[in-house]
Coordinates of C-alpha atoms in Angstrom, one line a residue:
X71 CA -13.2 -14.3 -13.0
X72 CA -10.6 -17.6 -13.2
X73 CA -7.5 -17.7 -11.5
X74 CA -4.4 -19.3 -12.4
X75 CA -1.1 -19.3 -11.6
X76 CA 2.7 -20.7 -13.0
X77 CA 4.4 -23.4 -10.8
X78 CA 7.8 -21.9 -11.9
X79 CA 6.1 -18.8 -9.7
X80 CA 6.3 -20.9 -5.9
X81 CA 8.9 -23.5 -4.7
X82 CA 8.9 -27.2 -4.2
X83 CA 8.2 -30.8 -6.5
X84 CA 5.1 -30.2 -9.1
X85 CA 2.7 -32.2 -6.3
X86 CA 3.6 -29.6 -3.4
X87 CA 3.4 -26.6 -6.0
X88 CA 0.0 -27.6 -7.3
X89 CA -1.4 -28.5 -3.9
X90 CA -0.6 -24.8 -2.1
X91 CA -2.5 -23.3 -5.7
X92 CA -5.5 -25.2 -4.9
X93 CA -5.7 -24.7 -1.3
X94 CA -5.2 -20.5 -2.5
X95 CA -8.2 -20.8 -3.8
X96 CA -6.6 -20.7 -7.3
X97 CA -8.6 -22.5 -10.6
X98 CA -6.1 -23.0 -12.7
X99 CA -2.2 -23.9 -13.4
X100 CA -0.1 -23.0 -16.0
X101 CA 2.8 -25.8 -15.6
X102 CA 6.6 -24.6 -16.4
X103 CA 8.7 -27.4 -18.0
X104 CA 11.1 -28.1 -16.0
X105 CA 8.5 -28.7 -13.1
X106 CA 7.4 -31.4 -15.4
X107 CA 10.2 -32.6 -16.5
X108 CA 11.8 -33.0 -13.4
X109 CA 8.7 -34.8 -11.6
X110 CA 8.5 -38.9 -10.7
X111 CA 4.5 -38.7 -11.7
X112 CA 3.4 -38.8 -16.0
X113 CA 1.7 -36.3 -17.4
X114 CA -1.8 -37.9 -17.1
X115 CA -0.8 -38.7 -13.4
X116 CA -0.5 -35.3 -13.3
X117 CA -3.6 -34.5 -15.2
X118 CA -5.5 -36.6 -12.5
X119 CA -3.5 -34.4 -9.8
X120 CA -4.6 -31.6 -11.5
X121 CA -8.9 -33.0 -11.4
X122 CA -8.5 -34.0 -7.9
X123 CA -7.6 -31.1 -7.0
X124 CA -10.3 -28.1 -8.6
X125 CA -7.2 -27.4 -11.0
X126 CA -8.0 -27.0 -14.9
X127 CA -3.8 -26.7 -16.5
X128 CA -4.3 -23.4 -18.4
X129 CA -1.1 -23.4 -20.7
X130 CA 2.4 -25.6 -20.9
X131 CA 5.3 -23.1 -21.4
X132 CA 7.4 -22.5 -22.8
X133 CA 8.4 -23.1 -26.4
X134 CA 10.8 -21.3 -27.3
X135 CA 13.2 -20.5 -31.1
X136 CA 10.4 -21.4 -33.8
X137 CA 9.6 -19.2 -36.0
X138 CA 11.7 -17.8 -38.6
X139 CA 14.4 -19.5 -39.0
X140 CA 15.7 -21.5 -41.9
X141 CA 14.2 -24.7 -43.2
X142 CA 16.0 -26.9 -42.0
X143 CA 16.0 -25.6 -38.5
X144 CA 12.6 -25.3 -38.7
X145 CA 11.9 -28.5 -39.8
X146 CA 13.3 -29.7 -36.3
X147 CA 11.4 -27.3 -34.4
X148 CA 8.3 -29.4 -36.1
X149 CA 9.7 -33.1 -35.0
X150 CA 10.2 -31.6 -31.2
X151 CA 6.5 -29.5 -31.6
X152 CA 5.2 -32.8 -31.8
X153 CA 6.1 -34.4 -29.3
X154 CA 5.3 -31.8 -26.6
X155 CA 1.7 -31.7 -28.6
X156 CA 1.5 -35.3 -27.4
X157 CA 2.1 -34.9 -24.3
X158 CA 0.4 -31.8 -23.5
X159 CA -2.9 -34.3 -24.8
X160 CA -1.2 -36.9 -22.5
X161 CA -1.8 -33.8 -19.7
X162 CA -4.8 -32.7 -20.7
X163 CA -3.2 -28.9 -22.2
X164 CA -5.0 -26.8 -24.5
X165 CA -2.5 -23.9 -25.0
X166 CA 1.2 -23.9 -25.0
X167 CA 3.1 -20.0 -24.8
X168 CA 6.1 -19.6 -27.6
X169 CA 8.1 -16.9 -26.6
X170 CA 9.3 -14.7 -29.0
X171 CA 13.0 -16.2 -31.2
X172 CA 16.0 -15.5 -28.8
X173 CA 18.3 -17.3 -31.2
X174 CA 21.0 -16.2 -33.8
X175 CA 19.8 -17.9 -36.6
X176 CA 16.6 -15.9 -36.4
X177 CA 15.6 -14.0 -39.7
X178 CA 14.0 -10.4 -39.3
X179 CA 11.6 -11.8 -41.6
X180 CA 7.9 -11.4 -40.3
X181 CA 6.2 -13.3 -43.4
X182 CA 8.3 -16.2 -42.6
X183 CA 7.1 -15.2 -39.0
X184 CA 3.9 -15.7 -39.5
X185 CA 4.1 -18.5 -41.9
X186 CA 6.3 -21.0 -39.5
X187 CA 3.6 -19.7 -36.6
X188 CA 1.0 -21.1 -38.8
X189 CA 2.1 -24.5 -39.5
X190 CA 3.3 -24.9 -36.3
X191 CA -0.7 -24.2 -35.2
X192 CA -2.0 -26.6 -38.4
X193 CA 0.8 -29.1 -36.3
X194 CA -0.8 -28.2 -33.1
X195 CA -4.7 -28.4 -34.5
X196 CA -4.1 -32.1 -35.2
X197 CA -3.9 -32.7 -31.8
X198 CA -6.3 -29.6 -30.1
X199 CA -3.9 -27.5 -28.5
X200 CA -4.0 -23.5 -29.8
X201 CA -0.4 -21.5 -29.7
X202 CA -0.2 -18.7 -27.5
X203 CA 2.6 -16.6 -28.8
X204 CA 4.1 -13.9 -27.0
X205 CA 7.1 -11.2 -27.0
X206 CA 9.7 -11.5 -25.2
X207 CA 10.2 -8.2 -24.1
X208 CA 14.9 -9.0 -25.2
X209 CA 13.7 -11.0 -28.3
X210 CA 15.9 -10.7 -31.5
X211 CA 13.0 -9.4 -33.6
X212 CA 10.0 -9.5 -31.7
X213 CA 9.7 -7.1 -28.8
X214 CA 6.7 -5.4 -28.5
X215 CA 2.9 -6.8 -28.0
X216 CA 2.2 -5.2 -31.0
X217 CA 4.5 -6.3 -33.1
X218 CA 3.8 -10.0 -32.3
X219 CA 0.3 -9.0 -32.7
X220 CA 0.3 -7.6 -36.3
X221 CA 2.5 -11.4 -37.1
X222 CA -0.8 -13.4 -35.8
X223 CA -3.1 -11.3 -37.1
X224 CA -1.1 -12.0 -41.0
X225 CA -1.1 -16.0 -40.2
X226 CA -4.3 -15.1 -39.5
X227 CA -5.1 -18.9 -38.6
X228 CA -7.9 -19.8 -35.6
X229 CA -4.8 -22.1 -33.7
X230 CA -2.4 -18.5 -33.2
X231 CA -3.5 -15.9 -31.2
X232 CA -1.7 -14.2 -29.0
X233 CA -0.2 -14.0 -25.3
X234 CA -0.2 -10.5 -23.6
X235 CA 2.9 -10.4 -20.8
X236 CA 2.2 -7.4 -18.4
X237 CA 6.0 -7.6 -17.9
X238 CA 6.9 -7.8 -21.6
X239 CA 5.0 -5.0 -22.1
X240 CA 5.5 -2.1 -19.4
X241 CA 9.0 -3.4 -18.2
X242 CA 9.8 -2.0 -22.0
X243 CA 7.5 1.2 -21.8
X244 CA 5.3 0.3 -24.7
X245 CA 2.1 1.8 -24.0
X246 CA -1.1 -0.9 -23.6
X247 CA -3.8 1.6 -24.8
X248 CA -3.2 -0.3 -28.2
X249 CA -4.1 -4.4 -26.9
X250 CA -8.0 -2.2 -27.2
X251 CA -7.5 -2.9 -31.0
X252 CA -6.8 -6.8 -30.6
X253 CA -10.0 -8.6 -31.0
X254 CA -10.6 -10.6 -27.8
X255 CA -11.1 -14.1 -29.2
X256 CA -7.1 -13.9 -30.5
X257 CA -6.2 -12.5 -26.6
X258 CA -5.2 -16.5 -26.0
X259 CA -3.5 -15.9 -22.7
X260 CA -2.9 -13.4 -19.7
X261 CA 0.3 -13.6 -17.7
X262 CA 0.4 -11.0 -15.0
X263 CA 3.6 -10.0 -12.9
X264 CA 4.2 -6.4 -11.3
X265 CA 8.4 -5.1 -10.4
X266 CA 10.1 -2.7 -8.8
X267 CA 11.0 0.1 -11.1
X268 CA 14.2 -0.7 -11.7
X269 CA 17.5 0.2 -14.3
X270 CA 19.1 -2.8 -15.7
X271 CA 19.2 -5.2 -18.4
X272 CA 15.6 -6.8 -18.8
X273 CA 16.4 -9.2 -19.4
X274 CA 17.8 -10.0 -14.9
X275 CA 15.4 -7.9 -14.3
X276 CA 12.9 -10.7 -15.1
X277 CA 14.0 -13.8 -14.0
X278 CA 14.8 -12.3 -10.4
X279 CA 12.9 -9.2 -10.4
X280 CA 9.3 -9.9 -10.5
X281 CA 6.6 -9.6 -8.3
X282 CA 2.9 -10.2 -7.6
X283 CA 0.4 -7.1 -8.5
X284 CA 0.4 -4.7 -6.1
X285 CA 3.7 -5.0 -4.3
X286 CA 6.3 -3.2 -7.6
X287 CA 5.8 0.1 -10.1
X288 CA 3.5 -0.5 -12.7
X289 CA 0.5 -0.6 -13.0
X290 CA -0.6 -3.3 -14.0
X291 CA -4.7 -3.1 -13.1
X292 CA -4.5 0.0 -15.5
X293 CA -3.0 -2.6 -18.3
X294 CA -5.6 -5.8 -17.1
X295 CA -8.9 -2.3 -17.6
X296 CA -7.3 -2.2 -21.2
X297 CA -7.1 -6.1 -22.2
X298 CA -11.0 -6.4 -20.2
X299 CA -12.2 -4.1 -23.2
X300 CA -11.1 -6.6 -25.6
X301 CA -13.9 -8.8 -24.6
X302 CA -11.4 -11.4 -23.0
X303 CA -12.3 -14.1 -21.2
X304 CA -9.5 -16.7 -20.1
X305 CA -7.7 -16.4 -16.8
X306 CA -6.3 -13.8 -15.0
X307 CA -3.0 -15.6 -14.7
X308 CA 0.4 -15.3 -13.0
X309 CA 3.4 -15.4 -14.2
X310 CA 6.6 -14.2 -11.9
X311 CA 10.1 -15.1 -11.8
X312 CA 11.5 -14.0 -8.1
X313 CA 14.2 -15.5 -6.3
X314 CA 12.5 -15.4 -3.3
X315 CA 9.5 -17.2 -4.0
X316 CA 11.4 -19.8 -5.2
X317 CA 12.8 -20.1 -1.8
X318 CA 10.4 -19.5 0.5
X319 CA 7.3 -22.2 1.2
X320 CA 5.0 -22.1 -1.4
X321 CA 1.7 -22.3 0.9
X322 CA 1.5 -18.5 1.7
X323 CA 3.7 -17.7 -1.2
X324 CA 0.9 -19.1 -3.2
X325 CA -2.2 -17.4 -0.8
X326 CA 0.5 -13.6 -1.0
X327 CA -0.3 -14.5 -4.8
X328 CA -3.8 -15.4 -4.8
X329 CA -4.3 -12.0 -2.8
X330 CA -2.9 -9.6 -4.9
X331 CA -4.8 -10.9 -7.5
X332 CA -8.1 -10.1 -5.7
X333 CA -7.0 -6.6 -4.5
X334 CA -5.6 -6.9 -9.1
X335 CA -9.5 -7.4 -9.7
X336 CA -11.7 -5.0 -8.2
X337 CA -8.5 -2.1 -9.3
X338 CA -9.3 -3.4 -12.4
X339 CA -13.5 -2.9 -11.9
X340 CA -13.7 -6.8 -12.4
X341 CA -15.0 -8.1 -8.6
X342 CA -16.1 -5.9 -6.1
X343 CA -14.0 -7.1 -2.1
X344 CA -15.4 -5.5 1.1
X345 CA -15.1 -1.7 1.1
X346 CA -11.3 -0.5 2.4
X347 CA -11.6 0.7 5.9
X348 CA -8.9 2.2 7.5
X349 CA -7.2 2.7 10.6
X350 CA -7.3 5.7 12.6
X351 CA -5.1 5.6 14.7
X352 CA -3.3 2.6 17.6
X353 CA -5.1 1.8 20.2
X354 CA -2.6 -0.9 22.3
X355 CA 0.7 -2.4 21.4
X356 CA 1.1 -6.0 23.2
X357 CA 4.3 -7.2 24.2
X358 CA 5.0 -10.6 25.4
X359 CA 7.9 -11.2 27.7
X360 CA 8.9 -14.2 29.9
X361 CA 9.7 -11.2 32.7
X362 CA 7.9 -8.8 33.1
X363 CA 10.2 -6.9 35.1
X364 CA 13.3 -5.2 32.8
X365 CA 10.0 -3.6 30.6
X366 CA 8.5 -2.4 33.2
X367 CA 11.4 -0.7 34.6
X368 CA 11.8 1.0 30.7
X369 CA 8.0 2.5 30.6
X370 CA 8.2 3.2 34.2
X371 CA 11.0 5.5 33.2
X372 CA 9.5 6.6 30.1
X373 CA 6.5 7.3 32.4
X374 CA 3.7 5.5 31.6
X375 CA 1.5 4.0 34.5
X376 CA 0.3 -0.1 35.2
X377 CA -3.0 0.9 35.3
X378 CA -4.5 -1.7 34.6
X379 CA -5.1 -5.6 34.8
X380 CA -6.7 -8.4 32.3
X381 CA -9.5 -10.3 34.1
X382 CA -8.8 -13.6 33.3
X383 CA -5.6 -13.2 31.3
X384 CA -1.7 -12.4 32.8
X385 CA -2.3 -9.6 31.3
X386 CA -1.5 -5.7 32.4
X387 CA -2.1 -2.2 30.9
X388 CA 0.7 0.6 31.1
X389 CA -0.5 3.8 29.8
X390 CA 0.5 7.3 29.0
X391 CA -1.7 9.9 27.0
X392 CA -3.7 8.0 24.3
X393 CA -0.1 5.4 24.3
X394 CA -0.9 2.2 26.2
X395 CA 1.1 -1.0 26.3
X396 CA 0.1 -4.7 27.0
X397 CA 2.2 -6.7 28.9
X398 CA 1.5 -10.4 28.3
X399 CA 4.1 -12.7 30.7
X400 CA 1.1 -15.9 30.1
X401 CA 2.2 -17.3 25.9
X402 CA 5.6 -19.0 25.8
X403 CA 8.6 -16.6 24.2
X404 CA 10.4 -18.0 21.2
X405 CA 13.8 -17.2 21.4
X406 CA 15.1 -13.5 21.7
X407 CA 12.9 -12.9 24.3
X408 CA 10.7 -9.5 24.8
X409 CA 8.4 -9.0 21.0
X410 CA 5.6 -7.5 19.6
X411 CA 3.2 -9.6 19.0
X412 CA -0.1 -8.0 18.7
X413 CA -1.3 -4.2 18.0
X414 CA -4.7 -2.7 18.2
X415 CA -6.1 -0.4 15.6
X416 CA -8.9 2.2 15.7
X417 CA -11.5 1.1 13.3
X418 CA -14.2 3.2 11.9
X419 CA -16.0 0.5 11.5
X420 CA -14.0 -3.2 12.9
X421 CA -16.4 -6.0 11.2
X422 CA -16.4 -4.1 8.3
X423 CA -12.2 -4.2 9.3
X424 CA -12.9 -7.6 9.5
X425 CA -14.6 -8.6 6.6
X426 CA -12.1 -7.0 4.3
X427 CA -9.4 -9.1 5.6
X428 CA -11.1 -12.2 5.8
X429 CA -12.2 -11.8 2.2
X430 CA -8.7 -11.0 1.2
X431 CA -7.2 -14.3 2.9
X432 CA -5.9 -13.5 5.5
X433 CA -6.3 -15.5 8.9
X434 CA -9.0 -14.9 11.2
X435 CA -7.5 -15.0 14.7
X436 CA -9.7 -17.5 16.6
X437 CA -9.6 -16.4 20.3
X438 CA -10.1 -17.5 24.4
X439 CA -12.9 -15.2 25.3
X440 CA -14.7 -15.2 29.2
X441 CA -18.3 -14.9 28.5
X442 CA -17.7 -11.3 29.7
X443 CA -14.5 -10.2 27.3
X444 CA -15.4 -7.4 24.6
X445 CA -15.8 -9.5 20.9
X446 CA -12.9 -8.0 19.0
X447 CA -12.1 -9.5 15.8
X448 CA -8.6 -10.5 15.4
X449 CA -6.4 -11.3 11.7
X450 CA -2.7 -12.3 11.5
X451 CA 0.1 -10.1 9.7
X452 CA 2.1 -12.3 7.2
X453 CA 4.7 -12.5 9.8
X454 CA 2.2 -13.1 13.0
X455 CA 1.9 -10.2 14.4
X456 CA -2.0 -9.6 15.7
X457 CA -4.5 -7.4 14.2
X458 CA -7.1 -6.1 16.5
X459 CA -9.7 -3.8 15.1
X460 CA -11.3 -2.0 18.1
X461 CA -13.0 1.0 18.4
X462 CA -11.6 2.5 22.0
X463 CA -14.4 4.6 24.0
X464 CA -16.4 5.0 20.5
X465 CA -20.3 5.2 22.3
X466 CA -22.6 2.0 21.5
X467 CA -19.5 -0.6 21.6
X468 CA -17.9 -2.7 24.0
X469 CA -14.6 -1.0 24.6
X470 CA -12.1 -3.7 24.5
X471 CA -10.5 -1.8 27.5
X472 CA -13.3 -2.5 30.3
X473 CA -11.4 -6.4 29.7
X474 CA -9.3 -4.7 32.4
X475 CA -10.1 -4.1 36.2
X476 CA -7.8 -1.4 36.8
X477 CA -5.8 -1.1 39.5
X478 CA -4.7 1.6 41.6
X479 CA -3.8 5.5 40.2
X480 CA -2.0 8.5 41.4
X481 CA -2.6 10.2 39.0
X482 CA -4.4 10.2 35.3
X483 CA -3.4 8.5 32.9
X484 CA -4.4 10.8 30.3
X485 CA -2.8 13.5 31.5
X486 CA 0.3 13.6 30.0
X487 CA 3.6 15.9 31.8
X488 CA 5.3 18.0 30.0
X489 CA 8.0 16.5 26.7
X490 CA 5.6 13.5 28.0
X491 CA 5.6 10.3 25.1
X492 CA 1.5 10.9 24.9
X493 CA 0.8 8.7 21.5
X494 CA 2.8 6.2 19.7
X495 CA 4.1 7.8 16.8
X496 CA 4.8 4.6 14.6
X497 CA 5.6 0.9 15.0
X498 CA 8.6 -1.4 13.3
X499 CA 8.3 -4.3 13.1
X500 CA 11.2 -6.6 11.2
X501 CA 9.9 -9.1 8.8
X502 CA 11.2 -13.1 7.6
X503 CA 13.6 -12.2 5.3
X504 CA 10.9 -13.9 2.4
X505 CA 7.9 -11.9 3.6
X506 CA 8.8 -8.4 3.1
X507 CA 6.7 -8.0 -0.4
X508 CA 4.0 -9.8 1.1
X509 CA 4.2 -7.8 4.3
X510 CA 4.0 -4.6 1.8
X511 CA 0.8 -5.7 0.1
X512 CA -0.7 -7.2 2.3
X513 CA -1.0 -4.5 4.8
X514 CA -2.1 -2.0 1.5
X515 CA -4.8 -4.0 0.7
X516 CA -6.4 -5.5 4.3
X517 CA -5.8 -2.2 6.4
X518 CA -5.8 0.3 3.0
X519 CA -2.5 2.0 4.2
X520 CA -1.0 4.1 2.1
X521 CA 2.4 3.0 0.6
X522 CA 5.7 4.7 0.8
X523 CA 9.0 4.2 -1.4
X524 CA 11.1 1.3 -0.3
X525 CA 14.6 2.9 1.4
X526 CA 17.9 0.5 1.3
X527 CA 20.0 1.5 4.3
X528 CA 23.8 0.4 4.6
X529 CA 24.5 -1.4 8.3
X530 CA 27.2 -3.7 9.7
X531 CA 26.6 -6.2 8.2
X532 CA 24.3 -5.4 4.8
X533 CA 21.7 -4.1 3.5
X534 CA 18.2 -3.5 5.7
X535 CA 15.7 -2.7 3.5
X536 CA 12.7 -0.8 4.7
X537 CA 9.2 0.6 3.1
X538 CA 6.4 2.3 5.6
X539 CA 3.0 2.4 5.1
X540 CA 0.8 5.2 6.3
X541 CA -3.0 6.6 7.0
X542 CA -3.1 9.8 5.3
X543 CA -3.5 11.4 8.4
X544 CA -0.3 10.3 9.7
X545 CA -2.3 8.2 12.9
X546 CA -1.4 5.1 11.6
X547 CA 2.3 4.9 10.5
X548 CA 4.3 0.7 10.1
X549 CA 7.5 0.9 9.5
X550 CA 8.5 -2.6 7.8
X551 CA 11.5 -3.9 7.7
X552 CA 13.2 -6.2 6.1
X553 CA 17.6 -7.3 7.1
X554 CA 20.2 -8.2 5.4
X555 CA 19.9 -12.2 5.5
X556 CA 17.7 -14.5 6.7
X557 CA 18.3 -14.5 10.2
X558 CA 17.5 -17.0 13.0
X559 CA 13.4 -15.0 14.2
X560 CA 15.1 -14.3 17.7
X561 CA 17.3 -11.2 16.1
X562 CA 14.4 -9.8 14.2
X563 CA 14.6 -6.4 16.4
X564 CA 11.1 -4.5 16.7
X565 CA 10.2 -0.6 18.3
X566 CA 8.2 1.2 19.2
X567 CA 8.2 4.7 18.6
X568 CA 6.2 7.4 21.1
X569 CA 5.8 10.8 20.3
X570 CA 6.4 13.3 22.1
X571 CA 6.6 17.0 21.8
X572 CA 9.9 17.8 23.6
X573 CA 12.8 15.0 23.0
X574 CA 15.1 16.7 25.1
X575 CA 12.8 16.8 27.7
X576 CA 12.1 13.3 27.6
X577 CA 14.6 12.2 27.5
X578 CA 16.5 13.4 30.6
X579 CA 13.3 12.3 32.4
X580 CA 14.0 9.0 31.1
X581 CA 17.2 8.8 31.4
X582 CA 16.9 10.5 35.9
X583 CA 13.8 7.5 36.5
X584 CA 16.8 5.2 35.9
X585 CA 16.6 4.4 32.2
X586 CA 19.6 3.9 29.6
X587 CA 19.2 5.5 26.7
X588 CA 21.0 3.9 23.5
X589 CA 24.9 6.0 22.8
X590 CA 25.9 7.2 20.3
X591 CA 29.1 7.8 19.1
X592 CA 30.4 11.1 18.7
X593 CA 31.6 10.9 15.1
X594 CA 27.9 11.5 14.8
X595 CA 27.0 14.2 16.1
X596 CA 30.7 16.1 14.7
X597 CA 29.2 15.0 11.6
X598 CA 26.0 16.9 12.6
X599 CA 27.6 20.1 12.9
X600 CA 28.6 19.6 9.2
X601 CA 25.5 18.9 8.1
X602 CA 22.9 21.6 9.9
X603 CA 23.1 24.6 10.9
X604 CA 22.6 23.7 14.5
X605 CA 23.3 25.7 17.8
X606 CA 26.4 24.9 19.3
X607 CA 24.2 24.1 22.8
X608 CA 21.4 22.3 21.0
X609 CA 24.7 19.5 19.0
X610 CA 26.4 19.5 23.0
X611 CA 23.1 17.9 24.4
X612 CA 22.4 16.3 21.5
X613 CA 25.5 14.6 22.6
X614 CA 24.7 14.1 26.0
X615 CA 21.0 12.3 25.2
X616 CA 22.2 10.7 22.4
X617 CA 19.5 12.1 20.5
X618 CA 20.0 12.2 16.6
X619 CA 18.3 14.6 13.9
X620 CA 16.8 15.4 10.3
X621 CA 15.0 17.4 8.5
X622 CA 13.6 17.1 5.2
X623 CA 11.5 19.8 3.3
X624 CA 9.0 19.7 5.5
X625 CA 10.1 20.3 8.8
X626 CA 12.6 18.6 11.5
X627 CA 13.1 15.3 13.7
X628 CA 15.0 14.6 16.8
X629 CA 15.0 11.1 18.5
X630 CA 16.6 9.0 20.7
X631 CA 16.1 5.5 21.7
X632 CA 16.2 2.9 24.4
X633 CA 18.3 0.2 25.6
X634 CA 16.9 -3.5 24.0
X635 CA 14.9 -5.4 26.1
X636 CA 14.9 -8.6 24.8
X637 CA 14.0 -8.3 21.2
X638 CA 11.9 -4.5 21.7
X639 CA 13.2 -1.2 22.2
X640 CA 11.4 2.0 21.7
X641 CA 12.2 5.8 20.5
X642 CA 11.3 8.9 21.4
X643 CA 10.0 11.6 18.6
X644 CA 9.6 15.2 17.9
X645 CA 8.5 15.8 14.7
X646 CA 8.8 19.8 13.3
X647 CA 6.7 21.7 10.8
X648 CA 5.0 18.5 9.0
X649 CA 8.0 16.2 8.9
X650 CA 7.5 13.2 7.5
X651 CA 10.1 11.1 7.1
X652 CA 11.8 7.9 9.8
X653 CA 15.1 9.1 9.7
X654 CA 16.6 6.8 8.1
X655 CA 19.9 8.5 6.8
X656 CA 20.4 7.5 11.2
X657 CA 19.3 4.3 11.0
X658 CA 23.0 2.8 9.9
X659 CA 23.9 4.5 13.4
X660 CA 21.4 2.9 15.5
X661 CA 22.1 -0.4 13.9
X662 CA 25.7 -0.5 14.2
X663 CA 25.3 1.5 17.9
X664 CA 22.8 -1.5 19.4
X665 CA 25.1 -4.4 17.0
X666 CA 27.6 -3.2 19.7
X667 CA 25.7 -4.4 22.5
X668 CA 22.5 -5.0 24.1
X669 CA 20.7 -4.4 27.3

């Protein structure tokens, strides 16, 4: 199907918005009136610009407070409308959006509304324009899609149809099954938006918190399936009002928007994509650093051994059990120092995973490879993290570890001492402030991971928002976070959580090996004693080592943190009895302690 995006969904000038929509692969645009009014281009120049970019102007919007008003007011409305219809003819747009009235002059009179909309459609038809009537969720008298359709049906004018908007329908809790009673040819336009499930005024919800399908809590795909059963053949168009999107760069936002529609069409059964290939584990995490010595000291204290060196690049492989860390001293490191640059994901079908990623507009990363290097497909996540699809140790696949020349080993890296970290439990990647929703959609759609509910954490300087994505078995867990305000890239901390069967033993060994654990205030452990009936001896051990504790209905969670190296720190975690969380209640304490000083 054709895809479209409203210019109000993107930031920048109208020209910048059109360019971004075209480059992202959209077929058309809805031109928002304010964007046209602020543009130095004439309607003819905008029409030609769209044609040059391969964009069709699908809709001009909006016209407001038109119907069910006193005769003298309607006469003024018709005069205004005819000016707009003439402008649309110059613009090359043939459909106009008319929103249900919010005017205090509007009357609760469906017959009057139908008669005036019919007369408006008569005038529009003279200019080759169709009128798409939409029920605003906060409309004064018409605020549901079925009510809007009854008025359109009563008007019975060929140039008058309805516009369906997923936000206006789903935010009110309306049953979308009734859409199937509307003839497809009378649905002139379909606008799509998702939103987080919030308890707030619907107008403010609409104006500030809409997002692209798949980023919120609405069943947008289910609504689209109902629309498709009517025989609707118009475009799928995004109309998203969002404070973050209005400030973010238009190009990446347009790509994110297009990705959301590709996934939506897959979910609605309209189009097919390469099938999901869900990762089954973490093959490695790659850290880039300007100075390998402090990072190496931390890894050594954690029990890792430096086992191999890349044959052609300044990259060392550190291993312990199934946990593998690459330390790269080659590329220039931005302000903030050591950071997570790449993640290797175990995949049952690396080539298939790469095909799906590319189909969903993930940038495929070119690699400088020596002739003997393993072929690894890699794509970039929204925050720039490189994702490699790996098949470590799988028969018939070239193992990425063959790129490394083994060094002298004192012991088998696969052997893990009692209590030692044995694999990566999860990765925590703090996102640029404007890419949080984009990152969640990317990891769900491209990687096939399931998303948990967002969690807001109070940190010393605002709210930190986190959302975890994971596979069904918990072998791949990635916690996506965003800080309280736009910050420089160097302020975004990341961490690698390492799973152990005995966090107390692991913490003691780390400290005895010269590692420094993050100090936790005594007030925290005083409160812990009040919250949980823990033995006094265990509480004293927690105080000594800075271990934090959490519990859910499935089990317990013991965890502690190393001091930060650059932008990266490590977490030692012990999950007992099927605990599935990440210790969110303890995050404010950890963040406050880190604010007190970084190593």
